[in-house]
Short mmCIF file of C-alpha atoms in Angstrom, two decimals:
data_model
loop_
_atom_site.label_atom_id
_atom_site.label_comp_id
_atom_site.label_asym_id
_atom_site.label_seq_id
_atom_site.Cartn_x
_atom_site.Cartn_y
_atom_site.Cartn_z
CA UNK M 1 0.00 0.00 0.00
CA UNK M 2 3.02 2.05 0.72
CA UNK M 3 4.33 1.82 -2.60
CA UNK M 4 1.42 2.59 -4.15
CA UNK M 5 1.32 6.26 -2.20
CA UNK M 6 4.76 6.07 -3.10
CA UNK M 7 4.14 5.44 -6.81
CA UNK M 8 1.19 8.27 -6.54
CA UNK M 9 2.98 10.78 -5.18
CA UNK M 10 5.48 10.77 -8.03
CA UNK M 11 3.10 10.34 -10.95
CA UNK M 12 0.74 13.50 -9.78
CA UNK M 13 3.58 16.34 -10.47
CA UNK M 14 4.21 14.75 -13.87
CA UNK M 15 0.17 14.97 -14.27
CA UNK M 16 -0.32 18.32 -13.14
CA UNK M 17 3.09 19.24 -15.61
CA UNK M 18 1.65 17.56 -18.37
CA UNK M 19 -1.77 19.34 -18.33
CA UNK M 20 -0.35 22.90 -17.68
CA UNK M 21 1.78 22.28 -20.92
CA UNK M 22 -1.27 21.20 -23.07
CA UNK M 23 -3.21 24.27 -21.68
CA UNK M 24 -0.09 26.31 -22.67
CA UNK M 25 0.05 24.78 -26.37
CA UNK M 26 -3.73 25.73 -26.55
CA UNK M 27 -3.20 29.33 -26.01
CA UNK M 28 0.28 29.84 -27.12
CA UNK M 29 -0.63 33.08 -28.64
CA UNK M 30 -1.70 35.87 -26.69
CA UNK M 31 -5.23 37.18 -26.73
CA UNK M 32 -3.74 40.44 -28.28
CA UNK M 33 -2.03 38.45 -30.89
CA UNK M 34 -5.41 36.21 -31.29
CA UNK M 35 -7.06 39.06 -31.87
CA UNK M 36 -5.02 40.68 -34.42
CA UNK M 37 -5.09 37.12 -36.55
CA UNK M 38 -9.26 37.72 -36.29
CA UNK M 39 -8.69 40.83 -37.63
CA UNK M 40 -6.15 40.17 -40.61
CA UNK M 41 -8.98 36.94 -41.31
CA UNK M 42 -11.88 39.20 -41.83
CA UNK M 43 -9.88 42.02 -43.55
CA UNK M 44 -9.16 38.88 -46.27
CA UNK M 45 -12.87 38.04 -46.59
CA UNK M 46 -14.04 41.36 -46.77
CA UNK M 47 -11.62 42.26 -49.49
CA UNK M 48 -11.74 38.70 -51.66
CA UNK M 49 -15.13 39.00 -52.69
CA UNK M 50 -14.67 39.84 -56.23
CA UNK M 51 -17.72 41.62 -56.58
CA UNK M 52 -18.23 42.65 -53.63
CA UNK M 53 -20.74 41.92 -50.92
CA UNK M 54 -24.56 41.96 -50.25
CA UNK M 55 -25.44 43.77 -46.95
CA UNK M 56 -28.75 43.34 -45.30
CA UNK M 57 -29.27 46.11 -43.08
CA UNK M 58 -31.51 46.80 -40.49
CA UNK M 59 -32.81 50.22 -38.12
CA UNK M 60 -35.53 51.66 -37.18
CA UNK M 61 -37.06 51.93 -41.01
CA UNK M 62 -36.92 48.23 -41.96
CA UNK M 63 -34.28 46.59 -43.65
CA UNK M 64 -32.48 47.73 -46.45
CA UNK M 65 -29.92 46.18 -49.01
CA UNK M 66 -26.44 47.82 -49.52
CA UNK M 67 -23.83 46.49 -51.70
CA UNK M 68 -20.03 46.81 -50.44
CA UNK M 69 -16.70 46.58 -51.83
CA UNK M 70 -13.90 46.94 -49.81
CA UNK M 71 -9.99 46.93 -50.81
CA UNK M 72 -6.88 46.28 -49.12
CA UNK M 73 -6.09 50.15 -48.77
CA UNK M 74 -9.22 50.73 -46.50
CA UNK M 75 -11.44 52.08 -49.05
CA UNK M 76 -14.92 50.67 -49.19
CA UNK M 77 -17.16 52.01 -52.14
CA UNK M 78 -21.44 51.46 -51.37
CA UNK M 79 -24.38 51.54 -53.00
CA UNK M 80 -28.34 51.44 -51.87
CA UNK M 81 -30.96 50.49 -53.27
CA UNK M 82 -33.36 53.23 -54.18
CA UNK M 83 -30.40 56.01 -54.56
CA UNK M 84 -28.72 56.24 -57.76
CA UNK M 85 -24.82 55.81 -58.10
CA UNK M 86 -21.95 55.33 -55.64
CA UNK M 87 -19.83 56.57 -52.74
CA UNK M 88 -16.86 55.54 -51.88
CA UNK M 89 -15.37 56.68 -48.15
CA UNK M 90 -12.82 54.65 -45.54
CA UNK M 91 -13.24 51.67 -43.35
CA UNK M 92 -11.08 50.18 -40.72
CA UNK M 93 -10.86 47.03 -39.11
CA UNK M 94 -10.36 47.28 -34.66
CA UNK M 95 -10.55 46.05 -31.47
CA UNK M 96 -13.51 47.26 -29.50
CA UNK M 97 -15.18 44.03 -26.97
CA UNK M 98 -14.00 42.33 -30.12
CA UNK M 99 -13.01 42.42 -33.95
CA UNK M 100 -14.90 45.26 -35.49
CA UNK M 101 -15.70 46.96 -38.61
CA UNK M 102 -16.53 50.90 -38.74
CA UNK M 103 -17.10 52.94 -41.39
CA UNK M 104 -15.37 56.23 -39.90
CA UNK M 105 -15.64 58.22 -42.58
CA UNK M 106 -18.49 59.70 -43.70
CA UNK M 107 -20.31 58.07 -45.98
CA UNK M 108 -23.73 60.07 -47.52
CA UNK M 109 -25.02 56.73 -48.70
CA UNK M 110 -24.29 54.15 -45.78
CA UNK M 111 -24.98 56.89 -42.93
CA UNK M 112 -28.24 57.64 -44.02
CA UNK M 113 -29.73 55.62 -41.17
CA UNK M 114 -27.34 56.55 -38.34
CA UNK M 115 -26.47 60.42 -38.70
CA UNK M 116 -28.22 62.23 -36.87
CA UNK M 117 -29.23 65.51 -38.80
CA UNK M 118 -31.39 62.52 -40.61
CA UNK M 119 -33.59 62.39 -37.54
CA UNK M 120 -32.39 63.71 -34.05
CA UNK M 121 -30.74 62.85 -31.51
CA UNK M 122 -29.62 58.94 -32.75
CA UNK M 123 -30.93 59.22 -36.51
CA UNK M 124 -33.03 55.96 -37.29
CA UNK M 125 -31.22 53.86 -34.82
CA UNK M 126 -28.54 52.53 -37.26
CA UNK M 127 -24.93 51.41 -36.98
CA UNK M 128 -22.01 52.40 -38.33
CA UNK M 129 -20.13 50.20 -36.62
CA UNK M 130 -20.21 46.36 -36.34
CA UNK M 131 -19.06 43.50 -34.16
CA UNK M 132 -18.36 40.15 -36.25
CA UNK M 133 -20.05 37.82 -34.61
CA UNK M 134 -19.09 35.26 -37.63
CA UNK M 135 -17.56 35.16 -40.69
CA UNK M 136 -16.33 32.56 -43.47
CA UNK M 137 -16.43 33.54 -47.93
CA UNK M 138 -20.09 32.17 -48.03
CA UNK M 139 -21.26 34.50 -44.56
CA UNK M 140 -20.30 37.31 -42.73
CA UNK M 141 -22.73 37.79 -39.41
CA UNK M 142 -22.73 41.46 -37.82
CA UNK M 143 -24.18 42.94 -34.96
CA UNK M 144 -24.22 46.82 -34.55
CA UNK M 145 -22.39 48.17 -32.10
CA UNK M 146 -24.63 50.80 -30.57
CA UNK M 147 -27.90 49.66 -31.50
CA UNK M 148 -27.51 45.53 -31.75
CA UNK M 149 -28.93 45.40 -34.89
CA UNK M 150 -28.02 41.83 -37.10
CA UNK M 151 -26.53 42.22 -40.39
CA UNK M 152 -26.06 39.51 -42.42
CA UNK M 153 -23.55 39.90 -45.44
CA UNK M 154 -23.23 37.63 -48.62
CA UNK M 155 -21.09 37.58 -51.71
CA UNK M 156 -22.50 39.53 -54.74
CA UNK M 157 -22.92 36.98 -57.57
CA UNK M 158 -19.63 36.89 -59.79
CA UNK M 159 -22.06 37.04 -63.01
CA UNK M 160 -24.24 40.29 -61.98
CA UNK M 161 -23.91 43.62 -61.66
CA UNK M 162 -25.17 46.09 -59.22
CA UNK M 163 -27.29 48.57 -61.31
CA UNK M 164 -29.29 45.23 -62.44
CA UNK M 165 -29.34 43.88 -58.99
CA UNK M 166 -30.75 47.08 -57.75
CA UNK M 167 -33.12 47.50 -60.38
CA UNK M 168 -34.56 44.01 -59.98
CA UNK M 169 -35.32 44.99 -56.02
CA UNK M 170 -37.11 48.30 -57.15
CA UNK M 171 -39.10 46.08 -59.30
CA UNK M 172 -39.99 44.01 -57.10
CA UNK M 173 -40.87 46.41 -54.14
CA UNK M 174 -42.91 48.32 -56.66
CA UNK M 175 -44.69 44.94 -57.48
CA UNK M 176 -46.05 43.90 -54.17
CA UNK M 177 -46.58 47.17 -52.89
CA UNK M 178 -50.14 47.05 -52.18
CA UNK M 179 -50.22 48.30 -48.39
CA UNK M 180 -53.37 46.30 -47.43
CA UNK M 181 -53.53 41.88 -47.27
CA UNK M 182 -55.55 39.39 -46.60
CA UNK M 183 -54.21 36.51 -45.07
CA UNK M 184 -55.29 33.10 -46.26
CA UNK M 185 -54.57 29.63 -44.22
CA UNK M 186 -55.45 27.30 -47.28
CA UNK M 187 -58.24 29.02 -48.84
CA UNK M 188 -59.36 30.39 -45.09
CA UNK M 189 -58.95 33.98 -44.49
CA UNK M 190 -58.10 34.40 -41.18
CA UNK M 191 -56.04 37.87 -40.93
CA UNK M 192 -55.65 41.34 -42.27
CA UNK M 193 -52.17 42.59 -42.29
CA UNK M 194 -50.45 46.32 -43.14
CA UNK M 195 -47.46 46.21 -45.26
CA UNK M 196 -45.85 49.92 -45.31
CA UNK M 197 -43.25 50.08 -47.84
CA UNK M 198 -41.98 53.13 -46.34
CA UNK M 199 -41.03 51.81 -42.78
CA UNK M 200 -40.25 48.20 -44.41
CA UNK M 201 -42.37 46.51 -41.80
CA UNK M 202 -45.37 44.52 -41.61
CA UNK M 203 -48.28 44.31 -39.13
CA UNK M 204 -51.16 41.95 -38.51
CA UNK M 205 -53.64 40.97 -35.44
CA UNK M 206 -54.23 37.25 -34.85
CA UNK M 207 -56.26 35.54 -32.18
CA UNK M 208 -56.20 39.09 -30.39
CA UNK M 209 -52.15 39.48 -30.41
CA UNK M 210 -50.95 42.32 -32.69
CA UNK M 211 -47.91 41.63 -34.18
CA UNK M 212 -45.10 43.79 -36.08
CA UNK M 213 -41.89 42.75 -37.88
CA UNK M 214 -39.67 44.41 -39.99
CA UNK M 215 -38.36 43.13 -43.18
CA UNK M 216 -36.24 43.32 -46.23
CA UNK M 217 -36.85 43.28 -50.02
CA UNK M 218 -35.20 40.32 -51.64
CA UNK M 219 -34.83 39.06 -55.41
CA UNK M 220 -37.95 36.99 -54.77
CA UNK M 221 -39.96 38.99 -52.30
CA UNK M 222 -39.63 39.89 -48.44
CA UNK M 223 -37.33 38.63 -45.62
CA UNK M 224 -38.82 39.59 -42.14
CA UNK M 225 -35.82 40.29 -39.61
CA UNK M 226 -37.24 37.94 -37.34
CA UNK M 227 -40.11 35.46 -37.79
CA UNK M 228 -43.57 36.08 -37.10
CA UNK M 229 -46.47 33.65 -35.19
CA UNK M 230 -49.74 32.60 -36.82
CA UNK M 231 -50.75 29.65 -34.77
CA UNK M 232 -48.62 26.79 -34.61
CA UNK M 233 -47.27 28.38 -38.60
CA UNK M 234 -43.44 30.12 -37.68
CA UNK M 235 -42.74 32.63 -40.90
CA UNK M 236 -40.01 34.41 -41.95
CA UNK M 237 -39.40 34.10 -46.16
CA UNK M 238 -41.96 35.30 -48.85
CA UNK M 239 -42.09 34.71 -51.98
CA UNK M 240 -44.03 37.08 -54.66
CA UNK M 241 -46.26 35.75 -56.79
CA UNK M 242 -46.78 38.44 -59.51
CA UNK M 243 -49.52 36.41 -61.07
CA UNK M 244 -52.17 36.17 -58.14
CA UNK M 245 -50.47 39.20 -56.43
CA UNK M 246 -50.03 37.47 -53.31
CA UNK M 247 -46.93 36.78 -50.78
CA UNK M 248 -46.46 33.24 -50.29
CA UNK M 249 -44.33 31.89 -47.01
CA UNK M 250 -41.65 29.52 -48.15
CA UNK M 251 -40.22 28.09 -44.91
CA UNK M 252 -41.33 24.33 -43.98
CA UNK M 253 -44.22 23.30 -42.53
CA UNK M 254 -45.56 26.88 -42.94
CA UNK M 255 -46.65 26.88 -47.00
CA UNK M 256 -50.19 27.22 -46.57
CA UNK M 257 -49.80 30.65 -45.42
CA UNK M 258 -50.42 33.28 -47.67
CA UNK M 259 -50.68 37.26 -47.92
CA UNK M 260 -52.80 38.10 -50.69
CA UNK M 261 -52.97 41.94 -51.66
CA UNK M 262 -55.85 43.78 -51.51
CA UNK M 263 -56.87 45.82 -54.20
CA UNK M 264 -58.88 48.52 -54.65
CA UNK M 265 -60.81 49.01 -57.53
CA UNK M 266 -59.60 52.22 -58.31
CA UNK M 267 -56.16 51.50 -57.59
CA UNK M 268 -53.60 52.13 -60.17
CA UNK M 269 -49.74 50.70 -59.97
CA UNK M 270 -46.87 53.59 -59.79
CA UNK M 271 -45.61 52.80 -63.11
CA UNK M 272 -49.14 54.10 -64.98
CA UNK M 273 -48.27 57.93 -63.74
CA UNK M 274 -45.13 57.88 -65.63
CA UNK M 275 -44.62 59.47 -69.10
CA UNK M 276 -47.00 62.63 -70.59
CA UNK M 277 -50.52 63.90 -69.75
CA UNK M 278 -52.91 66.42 -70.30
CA UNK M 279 -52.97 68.78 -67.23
CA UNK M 280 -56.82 71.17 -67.52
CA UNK M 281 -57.94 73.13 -64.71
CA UNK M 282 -59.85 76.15 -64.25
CA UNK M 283 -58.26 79.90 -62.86
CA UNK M 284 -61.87 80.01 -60.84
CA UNK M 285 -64.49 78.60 -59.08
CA UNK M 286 -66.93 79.51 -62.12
CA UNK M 287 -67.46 77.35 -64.63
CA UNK M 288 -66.09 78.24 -67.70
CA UNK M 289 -63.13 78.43 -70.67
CA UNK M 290 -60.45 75.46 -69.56
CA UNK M 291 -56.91 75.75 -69.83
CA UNK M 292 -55.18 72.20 -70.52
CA UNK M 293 -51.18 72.39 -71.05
CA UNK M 294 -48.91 69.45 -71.62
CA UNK M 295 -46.96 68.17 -68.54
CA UNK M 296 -44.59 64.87 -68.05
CA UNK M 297 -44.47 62.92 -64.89
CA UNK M 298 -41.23 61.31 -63.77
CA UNK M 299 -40.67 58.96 -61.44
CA UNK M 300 -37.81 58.51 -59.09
CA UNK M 301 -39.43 55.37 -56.08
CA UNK M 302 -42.75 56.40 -55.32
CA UNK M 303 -41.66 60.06 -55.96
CA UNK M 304 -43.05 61.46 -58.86
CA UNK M 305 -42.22 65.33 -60.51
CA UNK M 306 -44.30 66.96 -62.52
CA UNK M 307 -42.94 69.24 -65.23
CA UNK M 308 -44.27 71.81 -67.66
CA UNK M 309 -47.51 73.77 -66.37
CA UNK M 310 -45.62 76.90 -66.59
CA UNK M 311 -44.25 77.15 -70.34
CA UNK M 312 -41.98 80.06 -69.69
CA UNK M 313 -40.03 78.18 -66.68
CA UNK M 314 -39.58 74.54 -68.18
CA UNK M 315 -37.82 73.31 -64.53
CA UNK M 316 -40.18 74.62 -62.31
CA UNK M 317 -41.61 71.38 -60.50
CA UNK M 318 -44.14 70.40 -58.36
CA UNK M 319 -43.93 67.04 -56.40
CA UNK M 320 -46.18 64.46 -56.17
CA UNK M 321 -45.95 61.08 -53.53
CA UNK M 322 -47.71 57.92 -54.20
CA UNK M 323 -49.60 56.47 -51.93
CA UNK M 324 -49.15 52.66 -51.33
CA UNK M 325 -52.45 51.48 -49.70
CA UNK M 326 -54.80 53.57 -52.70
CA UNK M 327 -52.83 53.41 -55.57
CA UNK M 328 -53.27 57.10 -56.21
CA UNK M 329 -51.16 60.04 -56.10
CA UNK M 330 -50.62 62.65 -53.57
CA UNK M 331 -50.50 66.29 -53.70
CA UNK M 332 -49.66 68.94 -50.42
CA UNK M 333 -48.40 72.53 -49.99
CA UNK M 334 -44.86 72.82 -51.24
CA UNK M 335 -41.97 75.81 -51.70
CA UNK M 336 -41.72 75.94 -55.90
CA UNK M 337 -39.29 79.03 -56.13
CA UNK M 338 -38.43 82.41 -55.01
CA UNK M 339 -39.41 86.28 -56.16
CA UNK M 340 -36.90 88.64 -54.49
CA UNK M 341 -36.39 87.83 -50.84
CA UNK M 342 -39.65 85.96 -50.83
CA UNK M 343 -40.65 81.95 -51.79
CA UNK M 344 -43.03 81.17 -53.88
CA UNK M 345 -45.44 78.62 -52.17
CA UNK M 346 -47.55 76.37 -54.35
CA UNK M 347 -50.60 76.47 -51.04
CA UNK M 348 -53.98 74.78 -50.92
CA UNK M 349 -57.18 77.22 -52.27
CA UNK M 350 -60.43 76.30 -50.62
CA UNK M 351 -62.16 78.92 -53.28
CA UNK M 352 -64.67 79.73 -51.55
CA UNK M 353 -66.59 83.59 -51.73
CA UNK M 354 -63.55 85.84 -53.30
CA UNK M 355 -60.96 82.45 -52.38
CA UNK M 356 -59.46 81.39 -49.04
CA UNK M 357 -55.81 80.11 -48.21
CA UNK M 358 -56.34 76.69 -46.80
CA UNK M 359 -55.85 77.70 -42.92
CA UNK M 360 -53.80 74.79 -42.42
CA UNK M 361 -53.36 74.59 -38.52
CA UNK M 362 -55.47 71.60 -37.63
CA UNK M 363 -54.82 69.09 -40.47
CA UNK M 364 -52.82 68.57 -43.15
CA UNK M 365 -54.58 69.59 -46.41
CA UNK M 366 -53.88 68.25 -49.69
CA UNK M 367 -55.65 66.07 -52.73
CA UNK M 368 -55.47 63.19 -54.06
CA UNK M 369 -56.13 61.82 -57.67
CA UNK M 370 -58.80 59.50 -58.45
CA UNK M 371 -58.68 57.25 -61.11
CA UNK M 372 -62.51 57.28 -62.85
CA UNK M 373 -62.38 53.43 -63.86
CA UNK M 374 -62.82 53.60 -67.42
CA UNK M 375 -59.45 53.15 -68.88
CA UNK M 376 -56.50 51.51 -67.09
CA UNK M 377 -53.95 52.52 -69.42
CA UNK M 378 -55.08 56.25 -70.24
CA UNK M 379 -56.51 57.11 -66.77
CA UNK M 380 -58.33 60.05 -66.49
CA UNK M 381 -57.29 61.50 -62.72
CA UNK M 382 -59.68 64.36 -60.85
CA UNK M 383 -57.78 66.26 -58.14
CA UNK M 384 -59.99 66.35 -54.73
CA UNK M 385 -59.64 67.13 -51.29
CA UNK M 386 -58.38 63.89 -49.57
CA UNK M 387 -60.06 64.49 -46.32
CA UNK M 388 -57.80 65.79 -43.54
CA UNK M 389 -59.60 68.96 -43.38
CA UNK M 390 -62.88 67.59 -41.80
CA UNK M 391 -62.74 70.97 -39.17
CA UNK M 392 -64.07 72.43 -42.01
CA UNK M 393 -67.25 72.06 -44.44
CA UNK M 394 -64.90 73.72 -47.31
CA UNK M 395 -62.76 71.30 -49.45
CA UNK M 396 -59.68 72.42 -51.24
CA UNK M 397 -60.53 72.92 -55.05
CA UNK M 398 -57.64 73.93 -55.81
CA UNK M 399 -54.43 75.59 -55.79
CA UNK M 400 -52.76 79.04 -55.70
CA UNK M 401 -49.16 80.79 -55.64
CA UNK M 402 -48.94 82.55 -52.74
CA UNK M 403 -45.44 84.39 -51.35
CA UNK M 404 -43.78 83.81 -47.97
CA UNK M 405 -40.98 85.24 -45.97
CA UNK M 406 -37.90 83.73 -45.72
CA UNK M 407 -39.02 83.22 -42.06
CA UNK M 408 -42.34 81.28 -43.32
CA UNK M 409 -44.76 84.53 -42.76
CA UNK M 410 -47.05 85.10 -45.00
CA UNK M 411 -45.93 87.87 -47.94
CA UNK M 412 -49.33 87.58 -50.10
CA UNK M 413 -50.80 86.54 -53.14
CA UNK M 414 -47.94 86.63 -55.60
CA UNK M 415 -49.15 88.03 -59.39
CA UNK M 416 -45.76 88.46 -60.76
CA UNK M 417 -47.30 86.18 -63.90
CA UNK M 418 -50.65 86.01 -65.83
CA UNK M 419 -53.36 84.52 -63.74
CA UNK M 420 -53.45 81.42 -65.52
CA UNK M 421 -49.93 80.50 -64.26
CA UNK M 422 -51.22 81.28 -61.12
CA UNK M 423 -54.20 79.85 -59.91
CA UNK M 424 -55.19 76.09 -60.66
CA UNK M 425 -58.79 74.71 -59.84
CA UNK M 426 -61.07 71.97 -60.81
CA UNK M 427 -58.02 69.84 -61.74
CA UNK M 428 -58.08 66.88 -64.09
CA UNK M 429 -55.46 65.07 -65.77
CA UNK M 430 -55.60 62.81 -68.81
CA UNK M 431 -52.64 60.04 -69.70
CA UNK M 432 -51.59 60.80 -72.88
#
């Protein structure tokens, strides 16, 4: 028994040796030097995509796709969809509770959603700076620093490009846009859901639980951030189905779900406004001669400007919004140009007795377009009041130039040029 004690006592320092040298080969770096290898490894991925990378990003206003290529010399050059062109800025690679990527330069393109003059005081909650949570050439997994946002980043196909890439997701944003679905279990409807295009998220109330989850546009049609609940169905990937105009969920065991847009009968898609109309309106509230003049419509998203009511000042604009849910197109008070030290407001005309200024303070006044139904592909569109002035019996008829001071005050009717390039009633618009 003695010799085994013995035999114990001289094995156990060899033990404890031996395992204090493997735990020494396992860490023979340093975790400084560890960290600098992360580093130099995701600097490598980052820059050996050979077209770049696809960057699903998230904040406050959904989720929206940029496209990144870095190089070696810490130059990074971006794109996003619904902006036209590039930027290029810097980007560096650091330690910070981990490896890290920041964009420290500005960028006007990628900082959109995190600089604050966007939207005080923390912008729309984005990052500009990421922790790599993981990364290998078919994956790279952020999380934002500040704001703990995921971002998930793929290679850009070798045999695109971006401008086709880009316009592919415009395309198919502006397909599904509807704003209003039905949601079918089979052929069951069992939900409604709001889809806003403009905050990129998606809304529904089921079995008395309201629920809301951003998303993303893809190739085929939406990627929530995180999934969403309908009974014992878990979704998170849509497809679009152009044909039946309906979002189908793709992940397993959840296929029998469906979104299916609901559409108005009045509703007309973004790309009908486009191209050249007939623009006739009145310069009073009595009936009488018409004045039509030749305008163009051009689209940039669901922006639209309209160009050419005033003959002798070809880039004067006014600007136009389309409205998702309706399928029409909006029209509110907007700044147009100066005259001397004062702006030229294009302002709301209830025309009513000798013609009132729309007062503006409890609402916000504007009109809308409505389609009449007879021909889909050479609407005719009559301007009306689109209902937030209910204070008031009056609806705005039309539309008047009116001056302002620099400091918004109000500088009066402005008459600088004839009367018919000044006052705009009883508006209707025919597609050419």
């Amino acid at each position: 028994m003695k010799k085994i004690f013995l035999i114990l006592l001289c094995i156990l320092p060899m033990m404890f040796t031996s395992c204090v040298k493997e735990e020494e080969d396992l860490f023979e770096d340093s975790a400084a030097v560890r960290l600098q290898k992360e580093l130099l490894r995701y600097q490598q991925l980052l820059t050996n995509a050979p077209n770049g990378w696809i960057m699903e990003y998230f904040s406050d206003l959904g989720g929206y796709i940029f496209l990144c290529s870095f190089n070696a010399r810490g130059e990074v050059t971006v794109a996003l969809e619904g902006e036209e062109g590039t930027t290029a800025s810097n980007y560096r690679l650091i330690t910070s509770d981990g490896p890290v990527l920041t964009f420290d330069t500005y960028n006007e393109l990628f900082h959109i959603f995190s600089d604050p003059g966007y939207s005080p005081p923390d912008g729309y909650m984005g990052d500009y700076e990421f922790i790599f949570m993981e990364g290998s050439a078919e994956k790279i997994v952020l999380s934002g620093k500040k704001h703990h946002n995921m971002i998930v980043m793929t290679p850009f196909p070798a045999n695109k490009n971006w401008d086709d890439y880009l316009n592919e997701l415009l395309r198919i944003e502006e397909s599904c846009d509807y704003g209003y679905f039905d949601i079918h279990l089979g052929t069951d409807s069992i939900a409604n859901a709001v889809l806003s295009s403009t905050e990129r998220s998606i809304q529904f109330e089921f079995e008395g639980i309201t629920q809301q989850q951003r998303f993303i546009y893809t190739l085929s049609g939406i990627c929530l951030y995180d999934t969403i609940t309908i009974g014992q169905y878990n979704l998170l990937n849509f497809t679009w189905d152009e044909t039946n105009l309906a979002l189908k969920c793709v992940d397993q065991g959840a296929t029998d779900i469906t979104f299916r847009a609901r559409v108005p009968d009045d509703y007309l898609p973004p790309a009908t406004y486009e191209g050249a109309w007939d623009f006739s309106y009145q310069i009073s509230a009595d009936a009488g001669t018409r004045t039509t003049r030749p305008v163009t419509l051009l689209k940039d998203g669901k922006t639209f400007y309209l160009r050419g009511l005033w003959p002798s000042k070809p880039d004067r604009t006014i600007v136009l919004k389309y409205e998702s849910g309706s399928g029409r197109l909006t029209l509110s008070p907007q700044n147009i140009d100066v005259y001397g030290e004062n702006i030229i407001n294009f302002a709301p005309w209830m025309v009513v007795g000798e013609g009132n200024l729309w007062p503006g303070v409890y609402s916000s006044p504007g009109q809308h377009g409505v389609w009449d139904k007879v021909d889909r592909e050479k609407p005719v569109i009559t301007w009306v009041d689109y209902g937030n002035g209910s204070f008031y019996p009056e609806r705005i008829r039309g539309w008047i130039l009116w001056m302002l001071t620099s400091s918004g005050g109000n500088a009066g009717r402005y008459s600088a040029e004839p009367t018919a390039d000044c006052r705009f009633v009883d508006i209707i618009m025919t597609k050419k």
